[in-house]
Structures are given as structure tokens and as C-alpha cells.
mmCIF file of C-alpha atoms in Angstrom:
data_model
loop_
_atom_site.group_PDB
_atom_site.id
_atom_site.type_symbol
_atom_site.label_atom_id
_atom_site.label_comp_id
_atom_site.label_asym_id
_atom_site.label_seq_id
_atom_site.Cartn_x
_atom_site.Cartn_y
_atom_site.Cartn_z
ATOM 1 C CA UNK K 1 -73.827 -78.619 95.948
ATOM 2 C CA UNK K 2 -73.891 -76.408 99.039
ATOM 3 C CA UNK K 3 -70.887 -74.404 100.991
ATOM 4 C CA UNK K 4 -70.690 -74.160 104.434
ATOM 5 C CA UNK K 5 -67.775 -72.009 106.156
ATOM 6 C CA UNK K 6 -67.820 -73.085 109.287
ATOM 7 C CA UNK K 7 -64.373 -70.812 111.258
ATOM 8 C CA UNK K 8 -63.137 -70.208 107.404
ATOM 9 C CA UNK K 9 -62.968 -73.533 106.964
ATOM 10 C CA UNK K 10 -64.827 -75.126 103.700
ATOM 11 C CA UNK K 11 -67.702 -77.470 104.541
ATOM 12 C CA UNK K 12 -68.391 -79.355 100.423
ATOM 13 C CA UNK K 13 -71.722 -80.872 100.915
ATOM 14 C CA UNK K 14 -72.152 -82.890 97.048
ATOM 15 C CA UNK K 15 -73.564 -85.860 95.656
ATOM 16 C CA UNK K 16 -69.903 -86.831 93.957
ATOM 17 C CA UNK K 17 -66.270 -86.708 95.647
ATOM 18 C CA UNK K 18 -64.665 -83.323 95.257
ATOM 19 C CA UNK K 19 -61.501 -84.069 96.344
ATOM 20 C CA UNK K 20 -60.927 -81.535 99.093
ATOM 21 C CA UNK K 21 -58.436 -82.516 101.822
ATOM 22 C CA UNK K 22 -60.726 -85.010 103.964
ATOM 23 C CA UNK K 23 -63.887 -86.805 102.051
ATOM 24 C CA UNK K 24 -66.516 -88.597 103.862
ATOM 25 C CA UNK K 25 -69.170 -90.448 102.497
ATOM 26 C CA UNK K 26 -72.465 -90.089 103.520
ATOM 27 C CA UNK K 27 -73.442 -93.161 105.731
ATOM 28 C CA UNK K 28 -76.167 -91.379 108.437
ATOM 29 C CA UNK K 29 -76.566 -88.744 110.739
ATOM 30 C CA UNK K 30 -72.963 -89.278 112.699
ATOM 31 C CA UNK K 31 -71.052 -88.586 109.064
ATOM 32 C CA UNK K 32 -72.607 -84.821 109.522
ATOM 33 C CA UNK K 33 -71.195 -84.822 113.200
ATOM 34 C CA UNK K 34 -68.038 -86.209 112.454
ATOM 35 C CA UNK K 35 -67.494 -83.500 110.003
ATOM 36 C CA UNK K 36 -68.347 -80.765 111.694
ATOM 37 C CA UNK K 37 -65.869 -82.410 114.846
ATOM 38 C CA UNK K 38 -63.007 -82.241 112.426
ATOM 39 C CA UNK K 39 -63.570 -78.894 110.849
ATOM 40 C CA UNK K 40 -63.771 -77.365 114.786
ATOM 41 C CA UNK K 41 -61.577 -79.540 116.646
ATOM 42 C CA UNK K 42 -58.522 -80.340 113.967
ATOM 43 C CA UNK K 43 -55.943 -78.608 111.553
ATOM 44 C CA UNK K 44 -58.320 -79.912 108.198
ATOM 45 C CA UNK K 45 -58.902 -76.336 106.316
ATOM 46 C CA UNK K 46 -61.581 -78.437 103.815
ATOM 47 C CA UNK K 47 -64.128 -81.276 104.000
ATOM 48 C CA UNK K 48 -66.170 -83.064 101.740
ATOM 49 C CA UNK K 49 -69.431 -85.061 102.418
ATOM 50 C CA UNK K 50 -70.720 -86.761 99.831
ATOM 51 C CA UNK K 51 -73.743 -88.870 98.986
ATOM 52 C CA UNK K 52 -76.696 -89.673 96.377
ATOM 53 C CA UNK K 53 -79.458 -87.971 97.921
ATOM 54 C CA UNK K 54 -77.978 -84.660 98.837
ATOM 55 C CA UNK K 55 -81.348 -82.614 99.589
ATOM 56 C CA UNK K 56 -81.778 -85.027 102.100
ATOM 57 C CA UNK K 57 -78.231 -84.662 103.254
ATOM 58 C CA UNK K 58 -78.844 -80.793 103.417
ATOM 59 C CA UNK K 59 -82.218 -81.064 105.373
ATOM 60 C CA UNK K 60 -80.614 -83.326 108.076
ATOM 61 C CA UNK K 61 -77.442 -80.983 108.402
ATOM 62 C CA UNK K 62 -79.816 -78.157 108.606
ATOM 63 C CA UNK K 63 -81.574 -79.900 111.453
ATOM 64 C CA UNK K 64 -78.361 -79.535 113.623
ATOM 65 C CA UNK K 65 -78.827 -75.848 113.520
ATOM 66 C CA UNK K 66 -80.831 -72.267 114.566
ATOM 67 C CA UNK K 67 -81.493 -71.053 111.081
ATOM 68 C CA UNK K 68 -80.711 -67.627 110.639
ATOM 69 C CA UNK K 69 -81.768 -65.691 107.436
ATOM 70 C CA UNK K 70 -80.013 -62.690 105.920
ATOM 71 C CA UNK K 71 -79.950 -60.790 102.962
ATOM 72 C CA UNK K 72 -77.882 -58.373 101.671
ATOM 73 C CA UNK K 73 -76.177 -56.946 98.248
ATOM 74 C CA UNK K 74 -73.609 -56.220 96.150
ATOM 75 C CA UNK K 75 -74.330 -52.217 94.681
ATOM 76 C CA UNK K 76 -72.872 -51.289 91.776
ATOM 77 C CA UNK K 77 -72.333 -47.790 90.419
ATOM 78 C CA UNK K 78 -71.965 -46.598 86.861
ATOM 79 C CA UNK K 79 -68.338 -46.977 86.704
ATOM 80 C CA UNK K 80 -68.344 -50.535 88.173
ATOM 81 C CA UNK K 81 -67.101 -50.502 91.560
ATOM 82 C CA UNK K 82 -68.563 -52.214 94.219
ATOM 83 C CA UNK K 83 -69.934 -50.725 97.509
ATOM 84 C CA UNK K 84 -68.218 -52.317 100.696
ATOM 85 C CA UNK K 85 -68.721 -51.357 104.399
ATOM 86 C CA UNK K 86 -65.921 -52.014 107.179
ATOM 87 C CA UNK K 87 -66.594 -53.840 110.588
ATOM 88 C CA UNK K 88 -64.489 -54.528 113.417
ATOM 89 C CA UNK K 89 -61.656 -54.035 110.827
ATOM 90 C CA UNK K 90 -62.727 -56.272 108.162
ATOM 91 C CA UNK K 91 -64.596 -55.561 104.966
ATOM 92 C CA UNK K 92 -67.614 -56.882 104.293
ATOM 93 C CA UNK K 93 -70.982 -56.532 101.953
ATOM 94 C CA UNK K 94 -73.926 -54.623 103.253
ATOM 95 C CA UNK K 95 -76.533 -57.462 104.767
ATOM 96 C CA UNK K 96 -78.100 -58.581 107.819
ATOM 97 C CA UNK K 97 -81.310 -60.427 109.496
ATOM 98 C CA UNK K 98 -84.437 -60.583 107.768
ATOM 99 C CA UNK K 99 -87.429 -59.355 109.820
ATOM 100 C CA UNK K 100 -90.439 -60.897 110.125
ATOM 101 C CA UNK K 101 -93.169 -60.706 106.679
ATOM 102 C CA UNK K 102 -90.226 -59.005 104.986
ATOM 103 C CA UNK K 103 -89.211 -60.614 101.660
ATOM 104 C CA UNK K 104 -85.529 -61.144 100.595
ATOM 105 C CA UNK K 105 -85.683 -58.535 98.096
ATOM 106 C CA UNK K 106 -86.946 -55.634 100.695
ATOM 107 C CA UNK K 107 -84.542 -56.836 103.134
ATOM 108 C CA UNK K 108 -81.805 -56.343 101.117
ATOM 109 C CA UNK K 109 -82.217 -53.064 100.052
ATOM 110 C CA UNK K 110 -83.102 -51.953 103.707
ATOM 111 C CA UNK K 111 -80.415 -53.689 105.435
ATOM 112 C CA UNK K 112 -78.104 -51.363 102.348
ATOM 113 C CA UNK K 113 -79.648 -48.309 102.913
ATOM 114 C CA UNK K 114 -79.507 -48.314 106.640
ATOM 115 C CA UNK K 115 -75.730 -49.952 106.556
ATOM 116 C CA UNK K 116 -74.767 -47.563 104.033
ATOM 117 C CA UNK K 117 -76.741 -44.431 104.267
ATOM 118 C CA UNK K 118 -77.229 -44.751 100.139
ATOM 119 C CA UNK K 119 -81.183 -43.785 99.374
ATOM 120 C CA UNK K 120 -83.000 -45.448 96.119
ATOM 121 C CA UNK K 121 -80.984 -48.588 95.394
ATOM 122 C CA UNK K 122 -81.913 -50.893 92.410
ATOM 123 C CA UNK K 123 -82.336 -54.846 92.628
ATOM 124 C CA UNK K 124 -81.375 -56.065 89.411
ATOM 125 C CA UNK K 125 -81.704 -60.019 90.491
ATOM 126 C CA UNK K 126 -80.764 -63.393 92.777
ATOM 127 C CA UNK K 127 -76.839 -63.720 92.813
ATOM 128 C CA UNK K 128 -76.644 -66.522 95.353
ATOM 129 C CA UNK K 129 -76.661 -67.499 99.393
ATOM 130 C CA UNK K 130 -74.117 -68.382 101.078
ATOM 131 C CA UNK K 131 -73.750 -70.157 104.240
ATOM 132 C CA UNK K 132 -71.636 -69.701 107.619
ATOM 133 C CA UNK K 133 -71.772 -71.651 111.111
ATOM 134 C CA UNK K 134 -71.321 -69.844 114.382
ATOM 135 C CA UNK K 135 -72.125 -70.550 118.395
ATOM 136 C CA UNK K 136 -73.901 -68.074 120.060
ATOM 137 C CA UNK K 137 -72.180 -67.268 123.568
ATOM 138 C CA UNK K 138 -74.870 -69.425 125.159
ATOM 139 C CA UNK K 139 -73.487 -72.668 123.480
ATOM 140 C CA UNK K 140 -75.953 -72.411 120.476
ATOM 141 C CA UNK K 141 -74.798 -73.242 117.039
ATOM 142 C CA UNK K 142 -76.089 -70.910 114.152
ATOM 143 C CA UNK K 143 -76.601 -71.637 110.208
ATOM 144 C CA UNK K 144 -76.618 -67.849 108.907
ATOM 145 C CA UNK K 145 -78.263 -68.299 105.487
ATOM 146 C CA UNK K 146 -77.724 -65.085 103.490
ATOM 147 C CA UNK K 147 -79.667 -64.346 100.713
ATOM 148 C CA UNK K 148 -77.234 -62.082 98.070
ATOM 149 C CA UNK K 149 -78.455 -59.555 94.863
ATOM 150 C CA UNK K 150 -76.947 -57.458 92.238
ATOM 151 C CA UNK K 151 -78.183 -53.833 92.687
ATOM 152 C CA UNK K 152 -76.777 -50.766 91.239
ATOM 153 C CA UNK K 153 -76.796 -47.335 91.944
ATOM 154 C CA UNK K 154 -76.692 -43.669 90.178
ATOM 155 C CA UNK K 155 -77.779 -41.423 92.535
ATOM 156 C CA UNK K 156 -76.106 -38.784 94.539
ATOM 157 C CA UNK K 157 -73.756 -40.518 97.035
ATOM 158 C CA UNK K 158 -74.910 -39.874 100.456
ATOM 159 C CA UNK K 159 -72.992 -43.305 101.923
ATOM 160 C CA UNK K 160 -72.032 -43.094 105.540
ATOM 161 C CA UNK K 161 -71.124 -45.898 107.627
ATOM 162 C CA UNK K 162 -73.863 -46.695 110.126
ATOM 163 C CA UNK K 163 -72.041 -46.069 113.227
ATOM 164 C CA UNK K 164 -74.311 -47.904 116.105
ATOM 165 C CA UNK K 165 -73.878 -51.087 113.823
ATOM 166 C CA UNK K 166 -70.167 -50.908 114.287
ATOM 167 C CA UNK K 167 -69.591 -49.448 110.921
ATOM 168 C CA UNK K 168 -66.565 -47.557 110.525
ATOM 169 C CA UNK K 169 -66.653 -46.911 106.637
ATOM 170 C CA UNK K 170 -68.074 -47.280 103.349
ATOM 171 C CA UNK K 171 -66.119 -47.046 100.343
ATOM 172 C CA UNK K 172 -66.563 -47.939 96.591
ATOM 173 C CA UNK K 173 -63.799 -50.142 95.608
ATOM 174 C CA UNK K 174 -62.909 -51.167 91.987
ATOM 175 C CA UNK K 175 -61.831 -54.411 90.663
ATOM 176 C CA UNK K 176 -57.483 -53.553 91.756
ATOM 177 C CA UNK K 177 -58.898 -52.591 95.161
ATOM 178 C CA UNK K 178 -61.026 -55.643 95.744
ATOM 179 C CA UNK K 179 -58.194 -57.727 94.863
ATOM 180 C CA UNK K 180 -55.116 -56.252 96.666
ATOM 181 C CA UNK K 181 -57.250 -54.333 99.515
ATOM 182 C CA UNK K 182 -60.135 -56.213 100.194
ATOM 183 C CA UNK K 183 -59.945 -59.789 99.385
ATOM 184 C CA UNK K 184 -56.708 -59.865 101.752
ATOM 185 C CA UNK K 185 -59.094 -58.390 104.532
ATOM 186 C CA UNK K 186 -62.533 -59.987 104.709
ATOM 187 C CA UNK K 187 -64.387 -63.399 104.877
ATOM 188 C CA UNK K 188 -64.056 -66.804 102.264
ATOM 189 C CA UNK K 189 -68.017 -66.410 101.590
ATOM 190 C CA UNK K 190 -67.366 -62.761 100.767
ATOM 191 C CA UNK K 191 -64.824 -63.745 98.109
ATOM 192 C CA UNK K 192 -67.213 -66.596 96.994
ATOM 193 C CA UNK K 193 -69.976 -64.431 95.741
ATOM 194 C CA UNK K 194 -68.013 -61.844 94.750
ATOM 195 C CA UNK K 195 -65.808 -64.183 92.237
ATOM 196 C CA UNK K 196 -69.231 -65.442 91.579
ATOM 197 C CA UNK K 197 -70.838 -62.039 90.690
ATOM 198 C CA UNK K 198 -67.670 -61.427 88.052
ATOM 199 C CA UNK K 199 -68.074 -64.384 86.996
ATOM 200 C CA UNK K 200 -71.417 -63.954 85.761
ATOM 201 C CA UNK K 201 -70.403 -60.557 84.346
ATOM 202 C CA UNK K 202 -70.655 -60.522 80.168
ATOM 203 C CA UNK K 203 -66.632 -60.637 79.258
#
């Protein structure tokens, strides 16, 4: 099963019906245009496409697309808040473009230390990726594919927002402040793999 967000709104892409607001099966390349025509051009918040062979389903939708890669992390320290930066007034995780020969694992920790200002990160492993749609002010759409990780952190905290990025701040924020402070103020794939990462937590 894959997300999309494409404007916030939930593209389901699954082999079985989900029952999201609109479903449509998976007939040929037009269902994948007609879905993305809805999601853009109507009030549907969610959409389903479903069908058997969903890898091939994925590769086609991927085809309408620039693929963009990112990576990027959620840091933990030892009392078990989570590091979040601010841009353009919403809160966000640390992450952006891969560059070229770089693996996802080294571009995650230097897209956090250069976002963040932290030195000597951990990766601890793979959370997830998550997916968003965008058009480029030339007309161009965009598939941002971002690669996420559970690191943690002990060190000294030398955090600082990374100013020329459009960083304003860095804070660590626990579980209270994620839910009443951030979660209110940031994106649906930033709740996603957040939920995701708790989820995955030992209770």
C-alpha cells in the first residue's frame, strides 16, 4: 500500500478497497489521471485506487512524475523528545535532497546536522518514506520520495536553526507538545511517520 499527499489530500494506492471517500478501480493509465484531477481540481479530501497488481500500479503512477529523493530523521534524546525544526511557520522534521553517490543513511544525518546545527547523530534504523506531489513554478509536477530514520542523540546540544534554509527554530518537543503544538501546525506525512514511529515504540 503506498500514500501519496498530494495538497494534504490522501492519495490510497492498494490492491483491496479501503473505503476512503472516492474509490476507483484500477482499469489503465486514465484511472491514475482521473485521480489525481479530482484530488487537485474538487472538494474530495481522500481517494482510493485500487487494483491486483499494485507494483505495477505504483511504477505507472511514478511515471507521471520528476522523482525527487529525500531523506531525513526523527532524533531522539535521552528523555524522549523529538527534535523538530520550524519553516515558513510550520514545523517540520529535519530532511532534504539527496546528493548525488550519497546513500540514504549519510544523507540523513547530513541534511540533520546542517538543518539543526546538532554534531554526532546516531542512525538506529529504516522508519519509513513517505510521499508528497508538488508543481514546480515551471508547470512541472514533483513525487518527493523521502526516505525517514530513527536516530538519537546524547551529546551536548549545540541545535540552531539553519537560517539561509529558512529555519527559524529548533526545539525538542515531548509527546504533550507534539500533540497540542505541533501536530496542529505541520504537514499529514509529518503526522504519518511520526504516529508510525510511536507506534513502533515497545509499550
Amino acid at each position: 500500500m503506498y500514500k501519496v499527499f498530494v495538497n494534504e489530500k490522501k492519495l490510497l494506492v492498494s490492491k483491496h478497497p479501503e473505503n476512503l471517500e472516492k474509490e476507483l478501480k484500477y482499469e489503465s493509465f486514465t484511472t491514475l489521471e482521473i485521480a489525481l484531477d479530482l484530488l487537485e481540481n474538487t472538494s474530495a479530501q481522500e481517494l482510493n485506487i485500487f487494483g491486483e497488481n499494485i507494483e505495477e500500479i505504483w511504477k505507472e503512477f511514478q511515471g507521471l512524475f520528476r522523482i525527487i529523493e529525500a531523506a531525513g530523521g526523527l532524533v531522539n534524546n535521552p528523555q524522549g523528545d523529538i527534535l523538530f525544526i520550524k519553516r515558513l511557520g510550520k514545523w517540520d522534521l529535519p530532511k532534504g535532497k539527496m546528493e548525488k553517490g550519497e546513500s540514504r543513511e549519510e544523507s540523513a544525518v547530513r541534511e540533520i546536522e546542517e538543518e539543526t546545527g546538532l554534531r554526532d547523530v546516531e542512525l538506529i534504523r529504516f522508519i519509513n518514506t513517505t510521499y508528497h506531489i508538488y508543481i514546480e513554478r515551471n508547470g512541472e509536477k514533483i513525487l518527493k520520495c523521502t526516505h525517514w530514520f530513527e536516530m538519537s542523540f546524547s551529546g551536548e546540544d549545540t541545535s540552531k536553526p539553519q537560517i539561509e534554509e529558512g529555519i527559524t527554530e529548533v526545539a525538542w518537543k515531548n509527546t504533550s507538545q507534539i500533540e497540542n503544538e505541533v501536530f496542529p501546525s505541520t504537514f499529514k506525512n509529518i503526522k504519518l511517520i511520526v504516529r508510525e514511529f510511536w507506534d513502533s515504540q515497545p509499550k
